[in-house]
Amino acid sequence: MQKSERLLNLLILLLVQRRYVGKARIRALIDDYRDAPDEAFERMFERDKGELRALGVPVETGYVDGFFEDEPGYRIPADEFALPGIELTADEAAVLGLATRVWRHAGLAGHTSDALAKLAAAGIDVDRGRLDVLAPEISAEEPAFDALWQASLDRQRVSFDYQRAGATAAMKRTLEPWGLVSTSGRWYVVGRDLDRDAERMFRLSRIQGRITKIGRAGSYAVPPGVDLRSLTRRLGPGPRTEAATLLVRQGSGASLRRTGDVVEAGVTGPDGSTGWDRVTLTVSSLRWLADEVLAHGTAVRAEAPDALVTEVVRRLDAVQESA
Amino acid sequence: MSSAKDQVGRLLALVPLIRRRGEIHVDEAAALLGVSPAQLVTDLRVLIFCGWPGWLPGDLIEVDLDALEPGGDGMIRIANADYLAAPLRLSRAEASALLVALQTLRSSAGEDVLPSIDRAVAKIEEAVGARPVASVAVRPGPQAATRATLEGAVRDRRQVGLRYLVASRDEVTERVVDPLGIVTDGGVDYLDAWCHRADDRRSFRLDRMLAVTVLDTPAADHDLAPLDLSEGIFRPAADLPLVTLRLAPAARWVAEYYPVESRAEGSDGALDVTLRVADEAWLQRLLLRLTPHVSVLAPDAYAAAYRQTVAEVRALYT
């Protein structure tokens, strides 16, 4: 008997029964189980249930006799097994066709295609060539990605060694992962840090070594109201609210000129020459702007606000002091 | 795709599809499921041993295998599979992968497509009763358009004119390139191209392109192997000079962004790294950006140049 045959027969057996089917009955009805020694049967049965669940089959556990709660039994509720009716218009279905081009990650590209195959079986006609829109690509190259994605799906606690940005040594962290968020191509895992009992976010590239799974799957719930989409937005650059003025040497500072506007050309600069432009810009962080101003060396001078000028000067002076 | 689980997954999609249509050609079904027709026939041979518990002849699923033999009409027909009439619901992993992909599409979609995406997301979220376990923010805006233009040029094998900002030298350059493809490394998109100005292969960051023009001239063939990104896009040549930097905690990120030859933990959370320097202007810019969280341990000439520049920049504020 092929394994896929066994899986499918187990599925049909549990699906066509309204009540929980006892383990002994399942064993009697399926050849491989019947022929296997006790221990091998248990192992095989556990693995098979796991594989069906991984396919999305809702294998429920209960008791054959609800009153005595003695013999464990299993069933697959037909209404939970079936994909609920879903009607998509042609343009909505065309969008699904594009979705298959997004993931550049073997596992997730496969999951997307499998999802589409099921939707096609439900009668949704996915035309993959209908829309000529460029699909953005998502990659997930961090070694920790697969384990954390699975743990987030399974609601399973994990621990890992994490090297914080400013810290010297990696520290062990224990987390209830809620999900993964990505911004600017970098992945973060978000969840409840059990040691600190607080919501925390960890950058995957700073996780060292393996992810260790702790305890059982389904051992916590994601708090209601956790919204990964808004978290992702929060991680990205904030709204541009900080206005600043810089003097930029003519012929220099193309990246700053691109972000801002030249309001006055040919002004006198700090060197007394008139080869400077006054550029204003609005940025989301003055700290980021201080980095940019410094990186441009003698080609850019911060002019306003005072907080920016003070920050740049403070950082320059700190070099003299340490020398 | 030959594991038992994958095979069962395909069959669970295939049976409702055939039942819905009555019959379906093996080539079409194989294309829909992303496998070869031969694999699909192998899958179908499993079905004839499956069915209602008891498995008397009339209880098993029937497949018209003759039609799939050479000389048959190639149509898949099945009977006795009523209990598999409905397709299986999406697993959490599938729903999540699909929903994240759909949401990501929003970043590059035009106004005309956005409503379709949002309606598709809403309907699928409702049908599967799940929210995705992942979320992606993709940089919106001009880069998507740049990318579309460049992909068109790669496809049509046309030369491209670039106005390109060389950030390390703070210099805007004009060049003509033969585009080879777009690659992504560390979340940054690059055009892999043959640059006629350098007469060599170069990578150009999309976010530093100030203007992109597709030219009428066809791009030349260069017969180059795809870029090897296994060690990142920057791979400094082994004969370049080495510099040793002491990075205070706030500057430790440098060791994650640039390939370092060696690293050693110092005191107070500092990290000592050595890197190869292709371009001194690039190094000076990096050092200034990191001020004051960096010091040059060696060679002395670089350290002196850095201190000198800091003094000159400080003089702008007197």
XYZ file of C-alpha atoms in Angstrom:
641
model
C 0.000 0.000 0.000
C 1.409 3.369 -0.946
C 1.591 6.005 1.732
C -0.517 8.461 -0.259
C -3.164 5.753 -0.579
C -3.128 5.274 3.186
C -3.407 9.042 3.807
C -6.303 9.397 1.411
C -8.159 6.417 2.809
C -7.694 7.713 6.346
C -9.039 11.066 5.197
C -12.103 9.564 3.518
C -12.752 7.306 6.503
C -12.775 10.231 8.934
C -14.658 12.515 6.561
C -17.632 10.255 5.810
C -18.372 9.511 9.477
C -20.473 11.909 11.449
C -19.164 10.681 14.795
C -15.697 10.264 16.170
C -14.070 7.068 14.929
C -12.139 5.111 17.542
C -8.502 4.338 17.053
C -9.120 0.564 17.129
C -11.672 0.860 14.340
C -9.343 2.996 12.253
C -6.613 0.432 12.724
C -8.908 -2.415 11.707
C -10.037 -0.660 8.529
C -6.697 0.429 7.062
C -4.339 -2.275 5.827
C -1.003 -0.698 6.783
C -2.184 -0.002 10.307
C -3.650 -3.452 10.746
C -0.455 -5.147 9.616
C 1.874 -3.042 11.788
C 2.989 -3.862 15.344
C 1.412 -1.662 18.055
C 4.255 0.767 18.399
C 4.797 1.167 14.671
C 1.069 1.761 14.197
C 1.068 4.530 16.811
C 4.006 6.268 15.147
C 2.569 5.903 11.657
C -0.866 7.133 12.730
C 0.551 10.190 14.519
C 2.648 11.098 11.481
C -0.240 10.621 9.075
C -2.541 12.862 11.132
C 0.207 15.481 11.164
C 0.608 15.345 7.381
C -3.126 15.664 6.805
C -3.235 18.660 9.134
C -0.308 20.228 7.310
C -2.359 19.968 4.115
C -5.101 21.923 5.834
C -7.320 18.973 6.736
C -9.037 19.663 10.072
C -8.537 16.384 11.958
C -10.472 16.732 15.208
C -9.875 14.743 18.374
C -12.667 13.718 20.732
C -14.165 10.721 22.438
C -16.056 7.910 20.779
C -18.507 7.846 23.645
C -19.158 11.358 24.818
C -20.451 10.149 28.153
C -17.592 8.004 29.344
C -14.666 9.810 27.756
C -12.674 6.641 27.551
C -11.754 5.863 23.971
C -10.205 8.663 21.951
C -11.605 9.107 18.487
C -11.105 11.239 15.398
C -13.180 12.874 12.692
C -12.992 15.449 9.948
C -16.024 17.754 10.054
C -17.216 18.079 6.454
C -18.135 21.754 6.764
C -14.697 22.640 8.070
C -12.976 20.461 5.498
C -14.543 22.180 2.543
C -13.464 25.505 1.148
C -16.416 27.819 1.696
C -18.034 29.129 -1.446
C -16.044 31.993 -2.849
C -17.017 34.005 -5.876
C -14.404 36.136 -7.565
C -14.887 38.375 -10.542
C -12.527 37.963 -13.487
C -10.362 40.909 -12.444
C -10.116 39.673 -8.845
C -9.127 36.216 -10.098
C -6.525 37.762 -12.390
C -4.903 39.355 -9.355
C -4.509 35.876 -7.848
C -2.592 34.811 -10.935
C -0.090 37.576 -10.254
C 0.311 36.510 -6.640
C 2.138 33.363 -7.733
C 5.035 35.466 -8.995
C 5.663 37.313 -5.767
C 7.472 34.880 -3.460
C 11.070 34.118 -4.216
C 11.180 31.441 -1.557
C 10.653 27.845 -2.553
C 8.358 26.911 0.335
C 6.137 29.958 0.172
C 5.974 30.005 -3.614
C 4.791 26.385 -3.324
C 2.157 27.278 -0.721
C 0.861 30.068 -2.952
C 0.560 27.707 -5.925
C -1.178 25.088 -3.766
C -3.658 27.700 -2.583
C -4.362 28.609 -6.187
C -4.849 24.984 -7.192
C -7.518 24.653 -4.493
C -9.224 27.831 -5.639
C -9.117 26.561 -9.217
C -10.779 23.356 -8.021
C -13.485 25.532 -6.491
C -14.210 26.872 -9.951
C -12.214 30.083 -9.869
C -10.685 30.592 -13.260
C -7.252 32.008 -12.578
C -5.818 33.479 -15.730
C -2.139 34.022 -15.034
C -1.482 36.135 -18.078
C -4.418 38.513 -17.954
C -2.899 41.416 -16.044
C 0.257 43.098 -17.199
C 1.296 44.404 -13.812
C 4.798 43.985 -12.556
C 4.757 41.754 -9.504
C 7.126 42.863 -6.739
C 9.247 40.082 -5.324
C 9.675 39.087 -1.713
C 12.635 37.034 -0.710
C 13.380 35.565 2.695
C 16.973 34.487 2.882
C 17.550 34.603 6.631
C 18.215 31.073 7.895
C 15.753 31.541 10.777
C 12.831 32.423 8.495
C 11.370 28.966 7.846
C 11.403 27.856 11.484
C 9.839 31.109 12.708
C 7.181 31.134 9.980
C 6.187 27.588 10.950
C 6.249 28.382 14.680
C 4.025 31.422 14.066
C 1.546 29.239 12.164
C 1.640 26.509 14.797
C 1.554 28.913 17.762
C 4.576 27.232 19.209
C 7.041 28.909 21.584
C 10.641 29.220 20.468
C 13.981 30.239 21.882
C 17.073 31.524 20.116
C 20.322 33.410 20.662
C 19.991 37.047 19.722
C 22.741 39.574 19.139
C 21.269 42.976 19.926
C 22.526 45.919 17.881
C 24.587 47.514 20.633
C 25.364 44.440 22.714
C 28.599 42.496 22.801
C 27.334 38.990 23.442
C 24.319 37.113 22.140
C 21.550 36.533 24.672
C 19.068 33.731 24.808
C 15.489 34.912 24.233
C 12.229 33.019 24.576
C 9.323 34.150 22.440
C 5.706 33.436 21.599
C 5.901 34.390 17.930
C 2.831 36.188 16.488
C 4.188 36.641 13.037
C 6.843 38.011 10.728
C 7.050 41.456 9.270
C 9.333 42.752 6.573
C 10.360 46.233 5.669
C 13.098 47.321 3.241
C 13.823 43.663 2.581
C 14.651 42.836 6.200
C 12.593 40.406 8.218
C 11.612 40.764 11.865
C 9.765 38.365 14.143
C 7.267 39.926 16.504
C 5.717 38.374 19.572
C 5.652 38.218 23.346
C 9.071 38.008 24.941
C 8.472 35.612 27.833
C 11.441 36.745 29.929
C 10.366 40.380 29.789
C 6.652 39.716 29.479
C 6.373 42.357 26.792
C 5.849 42.750 23.063
C 9.211 42.613 21.313
C 10.543 42.576 17.800
C 13.727 40.801 16.674
C 15.598 41.200 13.459
C 16.109 37.795 11.852
C 19.614 38.554 10.611
C 20.719 39.060 14.227
C 19.482 35.662 15.352
C 22.396 33.307 15.770
C 22.259 29.564 15.375
C 19.155 27.453 15.439
C 15.599 28.143 16.517
C 14.582 25.753 19.292
C 10.913 24.862 19.583
C 9.584 24.747 23.123
C 6.474 22.957 24.322
C 3.512 22.057 22.181
C 1.877 23.660 19.209
C -1.165 25.798 19.985
C 0.009 26.683 23.477
C -0.804 30.389 23.278
C -3.072 32.719 21.379
C -2.138 35.867 19.525
C -3.735 38.728 21.485
C -6.763 40.180 19.745
C -6.018 43.416 17.992
C -2.458 42.519 17.002
C -2.187 43.820 13.472
C 0.963 42.892 11.599
C 0.155 45.318 8.805
C 0.170 48.326 11.089
C 3.333 47.042 12.769
C 5.019 46.908 9.383
C 3.986 50.460 8.671
C 5.330 51.530 12.056
C 8.677 49.905 11.263
C 9.033 51.752 8.009
C 10.060 55.382 7.780
C 7.662 57.668 9.619
C 5.851 60.653 8.188
C 8.033 63.553 7.104
C 7.514 66.224 9.690
C 10.949 67.729 10.378
C 11.859 70.746 8.252
C 15.513 71.623 7.807
C 17.740 73.973 5.822
C 21.198 73.119 4.525
C 23.869 74.942 2.577
C 25.049 72.666 -0.220
C 28.101 73.322 -2.371
C 27.145 73.642 -6.043
C 27.759 70.433 -7.968
C 27.512 68.395 -4.756
C 24.863 66.742 -2.629
C 22.780 65.231 -5.437
C 20.982 62.891 -3.033
C 20.010 65.790 -0.728
C 18.927 67.966 -3.638
C 16.765 65.092 -4.807
C 14.996 64.908 -1.443
C 14.608 68.671 -1.052
C 14.290 71.895 -3.037
C 16.816 74.578 -3.825
C 15.231 77.758 -2.496
C 18.166 80.070 -3.094
C 21.019 79.532 -5.520
C 24.457 81.128 -5.357
C 24.416 82.137 -1.710
C 27.552 82.846 0.308
C 28.686 79.763 2.146
C 30.789 79.162 5.238
C 33.982 79.519 3.176
C 32.999 83.044 2.057
C 32.475 82.012 -1.581
C 29.149 82.256 -3.383
C 29.276 78.760 -4.836
C 26.581 77.434 -2.499
C 22.849 76.745 -2.706
C 20.359 76.878 0.121
C 18.326 73.665 0.144
C 15.267 73.017 2.310
C 13.928 69.585 2.973
C 11.393 67.802 5.113
C 12.530 64.518 6.618
C 11.159 61.950 9.008
C 14.204 62.001 11.289
C 16.745 64.695 12.108
C 19.092 61.972 13.290
C 19.086 60.449 9.828
C 19.689 63.894 8.347
C 22.659 64.485 10.676
C 24.206 61.253 9.328
C 23.689 62.485 5.767
C 25.093 65.948 6.488
C 28.198 64.447 8.093
C 28.683 61.938 5.257
C 28.904 64.832 2.803
C 31.905 66.303 4.647
C 32.855 69.847 3.657
C 30.273 69.973 0.859
C 27.297 70.491 3.189
C 26.668 72.674 6.224
C 23.595 72.279 8.392
C 21.840 75.608 8.935
C 18.521 74.939 10.671
C 16.958 73.845 12.916
C 19.285 74.465 15.852
C 18.793 70.898 17.049
C 20.346 69.611 13.822
C 23.286 72.009 13.922
C 23.945 71.231 17.578
C 23.854 67.506 16.907
C 26.320 67.723 14.008
C 28.728 69.918 15.974
C 28.463 67.723 19.067
C 29.397 64.669 17.033
C 32.349 66.391 15.389
C 33.621 67.711 18.732
C 33.415 64.253 20.248
C 36.169 63.148 17.843
C 38.568 65.872 19.015
C 37.849 65.022 22.638
C 38.588 61.348 22.186
C 41.868 62.019 20.338
C 6.859 17.133 -5.637
C 6.620 13.403 -5.276
C 6.070 13.095 -1.536
C 2.900 11.392 -0.407
C 1.627 14.597 1.148
C 2.039 16.559 -2.089
C 0.359 13.773 -4.027
C -2.641 13.755 -1.681
C -2.796 17.554 -1.926
C -2.937 17.378 -5.718
C -5.608 14.697 -5.694
C -7.747 16.707 -3.277
C -7.635 19.595 -5.739
C -8.049 17.424 -8.809
C -11.127 15.449 -7.799
C -13.430 18.448 -7.239
C -12.095 20.072 -10.400
C -13.014 17.050 -12.522
C -16.356 16.644 -10.818
C -17.158 20.263 -11.513
C -16.259 20.019 -15.182
C -17.310 16.419 -15.813
C -14.003 15.734 -17.511
C -10.760 17.545 -18.046
C -7.805 16.918 -20.322
C -4.742 15.565 -18.528
C -2.494 18.266 -20.012
C -4.726 21.079 -18.799
C -5.067 19.583 -15.316
C -1.304 19.036 -15.106
C -0.638 22.647 -16.060
C -3.121 23.875 -13.435
C -1.453 21.818 -10.726
C 2.064 22.561 -11.860
C 3.175 18.972 -12.530
C 3.867 16.850 -15.607
C 1.012 14.900 -17.220
C 2.933 11.687 -16.415
C 3.036 12.608 -12.721
C -0.683 13.287 -12.793
C -1.396 9.858 -14.264
C 0.727 8.350 -11.486
C -1.357 10.320 -8.983
C -4.579 9.021 -10.504
C -3.413 5.422 -10.170
C -3.445 5.948 -6.401
C -7.103 6.972 -6.454
C -8.372 3.603 -7.636
C -7.289 2.076 -4.320
C -9.116 4.663 -2.273
C -12.681 5.036 -1.186
C -15.359 4.299 1.305
C -14.215 2.168 4.272
C -14.821 -1.469 3.549
C -13.425 -1.012 0.078
C -15.667 -3.394 -1.739
C -15.371 -2.982 -5.497
C -18.312 -0.587 -5.671
C -16.933 1.560 -2.854
C -13.703 2.548 -4.538
C -13.156 5.666 -6.597
C -13.270 4.846 -10.298
C -10.917 6.396 -12.782
C -11.136 5.846 -16.530
C -7.484 4.885 -16.925
C -7.987 3.570 -20.465
C -8.609 7.090 -21.692
C -5.158 8.039 -20.359
C -3.366 5.201 -22.148
C -1.731 5.910 -25.515
C -4.533 6.062 -28.044
C -7.029 7.272 -25.432
C -8.585 10.729 -25.631
C -6.536 11.983 -22.683
C -9.609 13.080 -20.731
C -9.726 12.406 -16.994
C -13.075 11.075 -15.779
C -13.860 9.773 -12.328
C -16.843 8.314 -10.495
C -17.770 7.326 -6.934
C -16.019 10.282 -5.334
C -18.972 12.253 -3.999
C -17.414 12.828 -0.578
C -14.524 14.704 -2.172
C -16.823 17.007 -4.133
C -15.713 20.163 -2.347
C -12.156 21.399 -2.536
C -10.196 21.350 0.697
C -10.004 24.654 2.500
C -6.714 26.481 2.397
C -4.259 25.558 5.113
C -3.071 28.409 7.297
C 0.292 28.274 5.568
C -1.297 28.510 2.115
C -3.703 31.275 3.067
C -0.912 33.211 4.699
C 1.474 32.881 1.747
C -1.268 33.914 -0.688
C -2.495 36.858 1.387
C 0.995 38.251 1.941
C 1.660 37.990 -1.794
C -1.609 39.784 -2.587
C -0.943 42.577 -0.126
C 2.529 43.002 -1.515
C 1.065 43.483 -4.981
C -0.567 46.666 -3.715
C 2.805 48.401 -3.714
C 3.297 48.160 -7.462
C -0.302 48.187 -8.636
C -1.876 51.137 -10.350
C -5.092 52.822 -9.256
C -7.039 50.698 -11.730
C -5.964 47.396 -10.148
C -6.000 48.373 -6.453
C -9.739 47.844 -5.928
C -9.509 44.346 -7.444
C -6.654 43.458 -5.095
C -8.473 44.766 -2.034
C -11.664 42.907 -2.907
C -9.754 39.682 -3.568
C -7.930 39.997 -0.220
C -11.180 40.650 1.640
C -12.973 37.712 0.031
C -10.145 35.295 0.688
C -9.680 36.445 4.272
C -13.364 35.882 4.831
C -13.455 32.506 3.121
C -10.483 31.090 4.989
C -11.199 32.898 8.245
C -7.527 33.631 8.642
C -5.212 36.542 8.822
C -1.742 36.090 7.427
C 1.137 35.402 9.818
C 3.394 37.700 7.883
C 3.278 41.176 6.434
C 5.510 43.015 4.031
C 6.004 46.727 3.457
C 7.414 47.330 0.021
C 8.883 50.681 -0.896
C 6.260 52.285 -3.051
C 6.760 55.027 -5.539
C 9.208 55.813 -8.305
C 11.309 52.682 -7.872
C 8.488 50.440 -9.041
C 8.286 52.454 -12.263
C 12.078 52.351 -12.697
C 11.973 48.617 -12.221
C 9.224 48.185 -14.784
C 11.171 50.239 -17.334
C 14.363 48.268 -16.753
C 12.643 44.895 -16.909
C 11.159 45.943 -20.226
C 14.619 46.835 -21.514
C 16.042 43.488 -20.352
C 13.183 41.646 -22.053
C 13.481 43.619 -25.308
C 17.333 43.513 -25.196
C 17.675 47.262 -25.552
C 20.398 49.546 -24.284
C 19.611 51.914 -21.448
C 20.870 55.417 -20.747
C 21.338 56.143 -17.048
C 21.813 59.304 -15.049
C 23.365 57.711 -12.024
C 24.441 59.045 -8.657
C 27.754 57.606 -7.513
C 27.132 58.183 -3.825
C 30.665 57.398 -2.683
C 32.005 60.265 -4.781
C 28.857 62.418 -4.584
C 28.975 62.592 -8.358
C 26.243 62.375 -10.995
C 27.321 60.391 -14.059
C 25.785 59.673 -17.468
C 26.328 56.240 -18.944
C 25.015 53.741 -21.457
C 24.586 50.156 -20.327
C 23.480 46.791 -21.694
C 21.049 45.600 -19.014
C 21.428 41.949 -17.942
C 18.858 41.664 -15.177
C 17.635 42.963 -11.839
C 18.950 41.419 -8.652
C 18.100 42.018 -5.010
C 20.569 41.850 -2.186
C 19.883 42.814 1.419
C 16.596 44.429 0.460
C 18.180 46.674 -2.178
C 17.450 46.312 -5.907
C 20.330 46.510 -8.374
C 20.552 46.516 -12.134
C 23.183 44.031 -13.256
C 24.550 45.484 -16.489
C 27.455 45.862 -18.854
C 28.602 49.469 -18.551
C 30.091 50.942 -21.735
C 31.759 53.738 -19.786
C 33.659 51.348 -17.530
C 33.798 48.710 -20.297
C 33.043 46.193 -17.569
C 30.194 44.621 -15.686
C 28.680 46.835 -12.994
C 25.761 46.831 -10.546
C 23.624 49.969 -10.219
C 21.276 50.646 -7.333
C 17.794 51.453 -8.589
C 17.293 54.073 -5.880
C 20.306 56.012 -7.136
C 19.111 56.258 -10.728
C 18.102 59.843 -11.419
C 16.868 59.121 -14.937
C 16.389 55.975 -17.016
C 15.942 56.060 -20.790
C 15.407 52.985 -22.935
C 17.382 53.516 -26.144
C 16.623 52.243 -29.640
C 20.046 50.599 -29.848
C 19.950 46.855 -29.249
C 21.978 45.623 -26.292
C 25.072 43.557 -27.127
C 25.351 39.909 -26.105
C 27.836 39.385 -23.308
C 27.437 35.723 -22.438
C 27.962 36.266 -18.716
C 27.105 33.885 -15.900
C 24.410 35.117 -13.506
C 25.755 37.190 -10.617
C 26.819 35.074 -7.679
C 25.154 36.753 -4.708
C 26.021 34.053 -2.192
C 28.442 36.419 -0.474
C 26.497 39.584 -1.139
C 26.801 41.996 -4.019
C 30.001 43.631 -2.790
C 32.944 41.351 -3.178
C 36.092 43.404 -2.830
C 39.133 42.134 -4.673
C 41.729 40.425 -2.499
C 44.517 42.854 -3.461
C 42.770 45.966 -2.104
C 44.241 47.712 0.929
C 42.946 46.729 4.362
C 41.752 49.141 7.022
C 41.124 48.318 10.674
C 38.251 50.141 12.364
C 37.072 50.207 15.957
C 33.269 50.373 15.907
C 31.483 51.617 19.021
C 28.098 49.912 19.667
C 26.191 52.487 17.586
C 28.413 51.686 14.574
C 28.471 47.892 14.857
C 25.947 47.647 12.009
C 28.831 48.183 9.593
C 29.950 44.615 10.227
C 26.526 43.396 9.061
C 26.382 45.554 5.945
C 29.839 45.240 4.485
C 31.955 42.148 4.050
C 34.581 42.148 6.811
C 37.804 40.182 6.632
C 38.059 39.710 10.381
C 36.298 40.820 13.536
C 37.210 40.838 17.200
C 35.260 41.949 20.256
C 36.894 44.885 22.014
C 36.128 46.468 25.378
C 32.943 48.440 26.179
C 30.965 46.743 23.437
C 33.262 47.914 20.669
C 33.972 45.715 17.683
C 37.278 45.768 15.808
C 36.934 44.883 12.139
C 39.156 44.895 9.086
C 37.713 45.628 5.668
C 39.055 46.019 2.165
C 38.803 49.509 0.722
C 38.130 49.798 -2.998
C 37.688 53.544 -2.904
C 39.124 55.950 -0.344
C 36.314 58.438 -0.917
C 33.842 55.715 0.058
C 35.770 55.074 3.278
C 35.937 58.765 4.223
C 32.201 59.098 3.683
C 31.507 56.050 5.803
C 33.782 57.302 8.593
C 32.126 60.739 8.586
C 28.680 59.162 8.718
C 29.752 57.095 11.739
C 31.294 60.056 13.571
C 32.110 59.846 16.482
C 31.395 56.152 16.916
C 34.363 54.984 14.877
C 38.143 55.234 14.986
C 40.753 54.106 12.491
C 43.265 51.775 14.154
C 45.341 51.229 11.008
C 46.838 52.323 8.713
C 47.938 55.645 10.215
C 47.525 57.525 6.923
C 43.783 56.797 6.877
C 43.466 57.790 10.527
C 45.219 61.101 9.875
C 43.079 61.804 6.792
C 39.916 61.173 8.808
C 40.992 63.514 11.657
C 41.947 66.151 9.109
C 38.526 65.964 7.400
C 36.696 66.142 10.737
C 38.647 69.312 11.573
C 37.774 70.836 8.176
C 34.079 70.031 8.553
C 34.100 71.421 12.108
C 35.575 74.656 10.717
C 32.361 75.210 8.698
C 30.589 75.863 11.995
C 32.806 78.557 13.465
